[in-house]
């Protein structure tokens, strides 16, 4: 049996295919962050909308789930008497 050290460092990705996808993912997150600060109209606005929407939705889900798990939910809705 050979002992082989596996290098799983983020920056040591050797395959060009993997490097391309890391760059694309970082670009996607950069577009999402930029979309939060700059509001564009037209085609550019449509391009920025999808990454911003997806990242913000996932972030809101994570924050809501964390609030649920830590029992720190804000109860804003009040029940209406009928």
mmCIF file of C-alpha atoms in Angstrom:
data_model
loop_
_atom_site.group_PDB
_atom_site.id
_atom_site.type_symbol
_atom_site.label_atom_id
_atom_site.label_comp_id
_atom_site.label_asym_id
_atom_site.label_seq_id
_atom_site.Cartn_x
_atom_site.Cartn_y
_atom_site.Cartn_z
ATOM 1 C CA UNK A 1 0.000 0.000 0.000
ATOM 2 C CA UNK A 2 1.406 3.383 -0.981
ATOM 3 C CA UNK A 3 1.045 6.402 1.239
ATOM 4 C CA UNK A 4 0.257 9.292 -0.991
ATOM 5 C CA UNK A 5 -0.406 12.785 0.260
ATOM 6 C CA UNK A 6 -3.411 14.370 -1.386
ATOM 7 C CA UNK A 7 -3.102 18.101 -1.874
ATOM 8 C CA UNK A 8 -6.565 19.647 -1.767
ATOM 9 C CA UNK A 9 -5.536 23.281 -1.557
ATOM 10 C CA UNK A 10 -7.832 25.760 -3.267
ATOM 11 C CA UNK A 11 -4.944 27.384 -5.113
ATOM 12 C CA UNK A 12 -3.282 24.133 -6.136
ATOM 13 C CA UNK A 13 -5.959 23.069 -8.601
ATOM 14 C CA UNK A 14 -4.030 21.584 -11.484
ATOM 15 C CA UNK A 15 -6.594 20.795 -14.106
ATOM 16 C CA UNK A 16 -7.365 23.735 -16.408
ATOM 17 C CA UNK A 17 -10.995 22.622 -16.431
ATOM 18 C CA UNK A 18 -11.224 23.103 -12.658
ATOM 19 C CA UNK A 19 -9.388 26.414 -12.780
ATOM 20 C CA UNK A 20 -11.843 27.733 -15.347
ATOM 21 C CA UNK A 21 -14.803 26.823 -13.144
ATOM 22 C CA UNK A 22 -13.227 28.416 -10.071
ATOM 23 C CA UNK A 23 -12.697 31.623 -12.030
ATOM 24 C CA UNK A 24 -16.279 31.512 -13.340
ATOM 25 C CA UNK A 25 -17.656 30.979 -9.835
ATOM 26 C CA UNK A 26 -15.626 33.872 -8.430
ATOM 27 C CA UNK A 27 -16.822 36.043 -11.319
ATOM 28 C CA UNK A 28 -20.439 35.019 -10.563
ATOM 29 C CA UNK A 29 -20.087 36.079 -6.920
ATOM 30 C CA UNK A 30 -18.388 39.337 -7.926
ATOM 31 C CA UNK A 31 -21.280 40.136 -10.276
ATOM 32 C CA UNK A 32 -23.754 39.329 -7.480
ATOM 33 C CA UNK A 33 -21.979 41.634 -5.039
ATOM 34 C CA UNK A 34 -21.728 44.398 -7.624
ATOM 35 C CA UNK A 35 -25.426 43.976 -8.418
ATOM 36 C CA UNK A 36 -26.278 44.869 -4.817
ATOM 37 C CA UNK A 37 -24.602 48.262 -5.073
ATOM 38 C CA UNK A 38 -25.202 49.325 -8.653
ATOM 39 C CA UNK A 39 -28.603 49.322 -10.305
ATOM 40 C CA UNK A 40 -28.439 48.909 -14.043
ATOM 41 C CA UNK A 41 -31.248 49.079 -16.563
ATOM 42 C CA UNK A 42 -31.731 47.229 -19.814
ATOM 43 C CA UNK A 43 -29.645 44.236 -20.815
ATOM 44 C CA UNK A 44 -26.948 44.931 -18.235
ATOM 45 C CA UNK A 45 -29.587 45.008 -15.505
ATOM 46 C CA UNK A 46 -30.884 41.614 -16.586
ATOM 47 C CA UNK A 47 -27.374 40.165 -16.515
ATOM 48 C CA UNK A 48 -26.761 41.455 -12.976
ATOM 49 C CA UNK A 49 -30.220 40.507 -11.688
ATOM 50 C CA UNK A 50 -29.948 36.704 -11.742
ATOM 51 C CA UNK A 51 -26.669 36.271 -9.811
ATOM 52 C CA UNK A 52 -27.744 38.930 -7.303
ATOM 53 C CA UNK A 53 -31.128 37.281 -6.804
ATOM 54 C CA UNK A 54 -29.683 33.788 -6.354
ATOM 55 C CA UNK A 55 -26.958 34.819 -3.914
ATOM 56 C CA UNK A 56 -29.305 37.037 -1.879
ATOM 57 C CA UNK A 57 -31.954 34.285 -1.735
ATOM 58 C CA UNK A 58 -29.430 31.747 -0.487
ATOM 59 C CA UNK A 59 -28.059 34.218 2.045
ATOM 60 C CA UNK A 60 -31.565 35.036 3.337
ATOM 61 C CA UNK A 61 -32.345 31.317 3.640
ATOM 62 C CA UNK A 62 -29.143 30.731 5.606
ATOM 63 C CA UNK A 63 -29.816 33.695 7.930
ATOM 64 C CA UNK A 64 -33.419 32.587 8.481
ATOM 65 C CA UNK A 65 -32.413 29.001 9.188
ATOM 66 C CA UNK A 66 -29.720 30.179 11.602
ATOM 67 C CA UNK A 67 -32.300 32.349 13.394
ATOM 68 C CA UNK A 68 -34.607 29.349 13.623
ATOM 69 C CA UNK A 69 -31.900 27.076 15.024
ATOM 70 C CA UNK A 70 -30.756 29.629 17.600
ATOM 71 C CA UNK A 71 -34.360 30.530 18.530
ATOM 72 C CA UNK A 72 -33.780 34.206 17.715
ATOM 73 C CA UNK A 73 -36.667 34.637 15.327
ATOM 74 C CA UNK A 74 -38.347 37.993 15.075
ATOM 75 C CA UNK A 75 -42.090 37.552 15.342
ATOM 76 C CA UNK A 76 -43.504 40.388 13.302
ATOM 77 C CA UNK A 77 -46.828 38.911 12.337
ATOM 78 C CA UNK A 78 -49.710 39.087 14.744
ATOM 79 C CA UNK A 79 -52.659 36.756 14.601
ATOM 80 C CA UNK A 80 -55.929 38.414 13.574
ATOM 81 C CA UNK A 81 -59.043 37.690 15.633
ATOM 82 C CA UNK A 82 -61.974 36.454 13.588
#
